[in-house]
Structure formats: C-alpha cells, structure tokens
Amino acid sequence: MKIQTGALIATLFLAAPAFADDLTVSAAASLKEAFQEINAAYQKKHPGTNIKLNTAASGVLLQQLAQGAPVDVLATADQTTMDKAQDQQLIDKASRRTFVLNDLVVVQPKDSRLKIKTLNDLKAATVSRIAVGNPESVPAGRYTKGALEKAGLYGTLQPKIVSTQNVRQALDYVARGETEAGFVYRTDAVLAKEKVKISFAVALETPVSYAIAPTASAKSKEAKSYVDFVLSPAGQSILKKYGFSSAKGSKAK
C-alpha cells in the first residue's frame, strides 16, 4: 500500500507542468511553517522564481523522489534518509549540508494532569496511548524507537503505541487529547503550545540533525541558490524563529 501511495503522489507530481522558473522543494513535515517563510523571503529576492513546497515524512519524500517525482531540493529531518538518497545517487552529494538541529520531546495535552517526567512514567496504567511516528518512514519515530530500545522499554510500550504517518499527525493526536502522550520535535510542540505541553526532552545518542541538498535530477537553476539561502544568515534567522538550532551549515558527510 505504501508503494501504491507513493506512486500515486509521484504521478500527480509528474502530471503538473514544470517551467524553468519553478523550484520544487520537498521538505520534512516539521519544516513546513519555517520553509513557508523561507520561501516567501527567497521569492522576494528572486521574483522570477515560483517555489512549490511539498511536505511529508522524510521517508515518503525519498520514495517520491526515487519514483521520479520532479524535485529540485530535498530537506530531511535526519541523516539516514539523506544517506539513502545519496546511496541511490538521487542528490548532489557535493552540495549536501547539515543545516539545522532539533530536539525530540515527549508532549501531553495542555490540560493533562498526568505526571510524565521520564520514559519510565509512560509505563503507568494511566497512559494507554502514545503517539509515535512510524519508524520505517518517520525520522522522529526512528529516534523514538532508538531511545526506547536503549531504555529497555520498546517492547513493554509497544501495545500502547499509536503509529502515525508523520510527526505532525502525532502532534495532532496529542493536541486533540486522543493520546495521553506523544513523541514530537520541540519545534512542533512550540507551534502547538496552546494545546500541548512539553513533559521532557528525550536523551538521544544521535542528535536530531536535518540535511538538505539539491537533487541529482534538479531542473531548476535555482536549486543550489536556494540551499545557500537556507544556510545564509537570513535563512538561519527564520529557522531560529521557529525553534530550530543552527548547525552552522556543516557538511553532513
């Protein structure tokens, strides 16, 4: 079913006419609002460029790209997905960069009275549902699975886990009170601060780092320019506004 869905999305992409001044950016779901503002700022400096923003779980974005979707820039919420894109020669390896950092946090509904301060607290009988992105395609889910496995809790908590298609869906479940807790990025929690509260930050062996690169099939001459803008003081300032931390534009590899 995943392949069929990806193929359908890729077909829809291909059905849309592409023009020389079009720039299609596929970005992780957690980047949506920040990239909307970055795109507006970029278009203001480059009025002849029309940016199309496509957001989804990083694994879904990779699948779309691999199936031929016309994408000029790929931005993922982890290095693993970008590694796969690089291994498949789908990106411009030389232009790949780590451009921003984030934190994985556990959130609860704003009005929750449950005391959840550690991963062990999720074992309580009062916590029956925990929203977590599908680790097969959602980086936040992969980070979560790794943290729970290290704590020896993944098997114990598995019956409580509600799998989601992306990190924003996990956030929505908590915001609507459909789950007692959920694993999301700090930036997501900040956006929904009226509906959720952060319980604690999750310690990770591998930092939550985002990667960006022009694709190997990029048709727009603006692809590298766009990546440079995201890494520029102007782009980084916008990302910081949304709660991301700077990675100083270092190379991912």
Coordinates of C-alpha atoms in Angstrom, one line a residue:
M1 CA 0.0 0.0 0.0
K2 CA 2.9 2.3 0.7
I3 CA 4.3 1.8 -2.8
Q4 CA 0.9 2.5 -4.3
T5 CA 0.5 5.7 -2.4
G6 CA 4.0 6.8 -3.3
A7 CA 3.4 6.0 -7.0
L8 CA 0.2 8.0 -6.9
I9 CA 1.8 11.0 -5.5
A10 CA 4.7 10.8 -7.9
T11 CA 2.2 10.5 -10.8
L12 CA 0.4 13.7 -9.5
F13 CA 3.8 15.4 -9.4
L14 CA 4.6 14.4 -13.0
A15 CA 1.2 15.5 -14.2
A16 CA 1.9 19.1 -13.2
P17 CA 3.6 21.2 -15.8
A18 CA 7.1 22.4 -14.9
F19 CA 8.5 25.7 -16.0
A20 CA 12.1 26.9 -16.0
D21 CA 11.4 29.3 -13.1
D22 CA 9.7 26.7 -11.0
L23 CA 11.6 25.4 -7.9
T24 CA 10.1 22.3 -6.2
V25 CA 11.2 21.8 -2.6
S26 CA 10.4 18.6 -0.8
A27 CA 10.8 19.1 3.0
A28 CA 10.2 17.1 6.2
A29 CA 6.8 17.8 7.7
S30 CA 8.3 19.5 10.7
L31 CA 9.8 22.2 8.4
K32 CA 6.5 23.3 6.9
E33 CA 6.0 26.7 8.6
A34 CA 9.6 27.6 8.6
F35 CA 10.1 26.8 4.9
Q36 CA 6.9 28.7 4.0
E37 CA 8.5 31.8 5.4
I38 CA 11.9 31.0 3.9
N39 CA 10.2 30.5 0.5
A40 CA 8.5 33.9 0.8
A41 CA 11.8 35.6 1.6
Y42 CA 13.6 33.8 -1.2
Q43 CA 10.9 34.7 -3.7
K44 CA 11.1 38.3 -2.6
K45 CA 14.8 38.3 -3.5
H46 CA 14.2 36.3 -6.7
P47 CA 10.9 37.5 -8.0
G48 CA 11.1 35.4 -11.1
T49 CA 11.1 32.1 -9.1
N50 CA 8.0 30.2 -8.2
I51 CA 8.5 27.8 -5.3
K52 CA 6.4 24.7 -4.8
L53 CA 6.6 23.3 -1.3
N54 CA 5.9 19.6 -0.7
T55 CA 5.9 18.4 2.9
A56 CA 5.6 14.9 4.2
A57 CA 7.5 12.3 6.3
S58 CA 11.2 12.2 5.1
G59 CA 10.8 8.5 4.1
V60 CA 7.8 9.4 1.9
L61 CA 9.7 12.2 0.3
L62 CA 12.6 9.9 -0.6
Q63 CA 10.1 7.4 -2.1
Q64 CA 8.6 10.1 -4.2
L65 CA 12.0 11.2 -5.5
A66 CA 13.1 7.7 -6.2
Q67 CA 9.9 7.1 -8.2
G68 CA 10.6 10.1 -10.5
A69 CA 8.8 13.0 -8.8
P70 CA 10.3 16.3 -10.2
V71 CA 12.0 17.6 -7.1
D72 CA 14.8 20.2 -7.1
V73 CA 15.7 20.3 -3.4
L74 CA 15.3 17.7 -0.7
A75 CA 15.4 18.5 3.0
T76 CA 15.1 15.6 5.5
A77 CA 14.7 15.5 9.3
D78 CA 17.6 13.1 9.6
Q79 CA 20.8 11.9 8.1
T80 CA 19.7 8.3 7.5
T81 CA 17.1 9.2 4.9
M82 CA 19.6 11.6 3.1
D83 CA 22.2 8.8 3.2
K84 CA 19.7 6.5 1.3
A85 CA 19.1 9.3 -1.2
Q86 CA 22.9 9.7 -1.6
D87 CA 23.4 5.9 -2.0
Q88 CA 20.8 5.9 -4.7
Q89 CA 22.5 8.8 -6.4
L90 CA 19.4 10.9 -6.1
I91 CA 21.1 14.0 -4.7
D92 CA 24.1 16.3 -5.5
K93 CA 26.5 14.8 -2.9
A94 CA 28.9 17.7 -3.1
S95 CA 26.2 20.2 -2.1
R96 CA 24.7 18.2 0.8
R97 CA 24.7 20.0 4.1
T98 CA 23.5 19.6 7.6
F99 CA 21.6 22.8 8.1
V100 CA 19.7 22.7 11.4
L101 CA 19.2 20.8 14.7
N102 CA 16.2 20.0 16.7
D103 CA 15.2 18.1 19.9
L104 CA 12.9 15.1 20.5
V105 CA 10.4 15.7 23.3
V106 CA 7.5 14.0 24.9
V107 CA 4.3 16.1 25.0
Q108 CA 1.0 15.8 26.7
P109 CA -2.3 17.6 26.2
K110 CA -2.2 21.0 27.7
D111 CA -4.8 20.2 30.4
S112 CA -3.4 16.8 31.3
R113 CA -2.9 16.2 35.0
L114 CA -0.7 13.1 34.5
K115 CA 2.8 13.4 35.8
I116 CA 5.1 12.2 33.0
K117 CA 8.6 13.2 33.6
T118 CA 10.6 10.2 32.4
L119 CA 10.3 7.4 29.8
N120 CA 9.6 5.0 32.7
D121 CA 6.5 7.1 33.5
L122 CA 5.0 6.0 30.2
K123 CA 4.6 2.5 31.7
A124 CA 1.9 3.8 34.1
A125 CA -1.6 2.3 33.6
T126 CA -3.0 5.9 33.2
V127 CA -1.1 6.1 30.0
S128 CA -2.9 3.9 27.5
R129 CA -2.0 5.5 24.1
I130 CA 1.3 7.1 22.9
A131 CA 1.5 8.7 19.5
V132 CA 4.8 7.8 17.7
G133 CA 5.7 8.3 14.0
N134 CA 6.2 5.1 12.0
P135 CA 9.9 4.4 12.4
E136 CA 10.0 2.9 8.9
S137 CA 9.4 6.3 7.3
V138 CA 9.3 9.0 10.0
P139 CA 12.7 10.1 11.5
A140 CA 11.0 11.2 14.7
G141 CA 9.7 7.6 15.0
R142 CA 13.1 6.2 14.4
Y143 CA 14.7 8.4 17.0
T144 CA 11.9 7.4 19.4
K145 CA 12.3 3.7 18.8
G146 CA 16.1 4.0 19.4
A147 CA 15.6 5.9 22.7
L148 CA 13.0 3.4 23.9
E149 CA 15.1 0.4 22.9
K150 CA 18.1 1.8 24.8
A151 CA 16.0 2.3 27.9
G152 CA 14.7 -1.3 27.5
L153 CA 11.1 -0.1 27.1
Y154 CA 10.2 -0.5 23.5
G155 CA 8.7 -4.0 23.9
T156 CA 6.8 -3.0 27.0
L157 CA 5.3 0.1 25.5
Q158 CA 4.6 -1.4 22.0
P159 CA 1.0 -2.2 22.8
K160 CA 0.4 1.5 23.7
I161 CA 2.0 3.0 20.6
V162 CA -0.3 4.6 18.0
S163 CA 1.7 4.7 14.8
T164 CA 1.4 7.9 12.7
Q165 CA 2.2 8.9 9.2
N166 CA 4.4 11.8 10.2
V167 CA 5.4 13.8 13.2
R168 CA 2.6 16.4 12.8
Q169 CA 0.0 13.6 13.0
A170 CA 1.5 12.5 16.3
L171 CA 1.3 16.1 17.5
D172 CA -2.4 16.4 16.4
Y173 CA -3.3 13.2 18.3
V174 CA -1.9 14.7 21.5
A175 CA -3.4 18.1 20.8
R176 CA -6.9 16.6 20.4
G177 CA -6.5 14.5 23.6
E178 CA -6.7 11.2 21.6
T179 CA -3.4 10.0 23.2
E180 CA -2.1 10.8 26.7
A181 CA 1.4 11.4 25.3
G182 CA 3.4 11.6 22.1
F183 CA 6.9 12.0 20.7
V184 CA 7.5 15.0 18.6
Y185 CA 10.1 17.7 17.9
R186 CA 10.5 20.7 20.2
T187 CA 9.6 22.9 17.2
D188 CA 6.3 21.1 16.7
A189 CA 5.4 21.5 20.4
V190 CA 6.2 25.2 20.3
L191 CA 3.8 25.7 17.3
A192 CA 1.0 24.0 19.3
K193 CA 1.8 25.5 22.7
E194 CA -1.8 26.4 23.3
K195 CA -2.8 22.7 23.0
V196 CA 0.2 20.7 24.2
K197 CA 2.9 21.0 26.9
I198 CA 6.4 19.6 26.9
S199 CA 6.9 16.9 29.5
F200 CA 10.6 16.4 29.0
A201 CA 13.3 16.2 26.3
V202 CA 14.5 12.8 25.3
A203 CA 18.2 12.0 25.5
L204 CA 19.5 10.6 22.2
E205 CA 22.8 9.0 21.1
T206 CA 22.5 10.7 17.7
P207 CA 21.4 14.3 17.6
V208 CA 18.4 15.3 15.6
S209 CA 20.0 16.9 12.6
Y210 CA 18.4 17.9 9.3
A211 CA 20.1 17.5 5.9
I212 CA 19.5 19.4 2.7
A213 CA 20.7 19.0 -0.9
P214 CA 19.9 19.8 -4.5
T215 CA 18.6 16.7 -6.2
A216 CA 20.6 15.0 -9.0
S217 CA 17.6 15.5 -11.3
A218 CA 17.1 19.1 -10.4
K219 CA 15.7 21.1 -13.4
S220 CA 15.7 24.5 -11.7
K221 CA 18.9 26.5 -11.9
E222 CA 17.9 27.9 -8.5
A223 CA 18.4 24.7 -6.6
K224 CA 21.9 25.4 -5.3
S225 CA 21.0 29.1 -4.7
Y226 CA 18.0 28.0 -2.6
V227 CA 20.2 25.7 -0.5
D228 CA 22.7 28.6 0.0
F229 CA 19.8 30.8 1.1
V230 CA 18.6 28.3 3.7
L231 CA 22.2 28.2 5.1
S232 CA 22.6 32.0 4.9
P233 CA 22.1 34.3 8.0
A234 CA 18.6 35.2 6.6
G235 CA 17.5 31.6 6.3
Q236 CA 19.0 30.6 9.6
S237 CA 17.3 33.5 11.3
I238 CA 13.9 32.3 10.1
L239 CA 14.7 28.7 11.3
K240 CA 15.8 30.0 14.7
K241 CA 12.5 31.9 15.0
Y242 CA 10.7 28.6 14.7
G243 CA 12.8 27.0 17.4
F244 CA 15.5 25.2 15.4
S245 CA 19.1 25.4 16.4
S246 CA 21.9 26.3 13.9
A247 CA 24.2 23.5 12.6
K248 CA 26.4 26.2 11.1
G249 CA 25.9 24.8 7.6
S250 CA 28.4 22.0 8.2
K251 CA 28.8 19.1 5.7
A252 CA 26.8 16.1 6.5
K253 CA 29.4 13.8 5.1

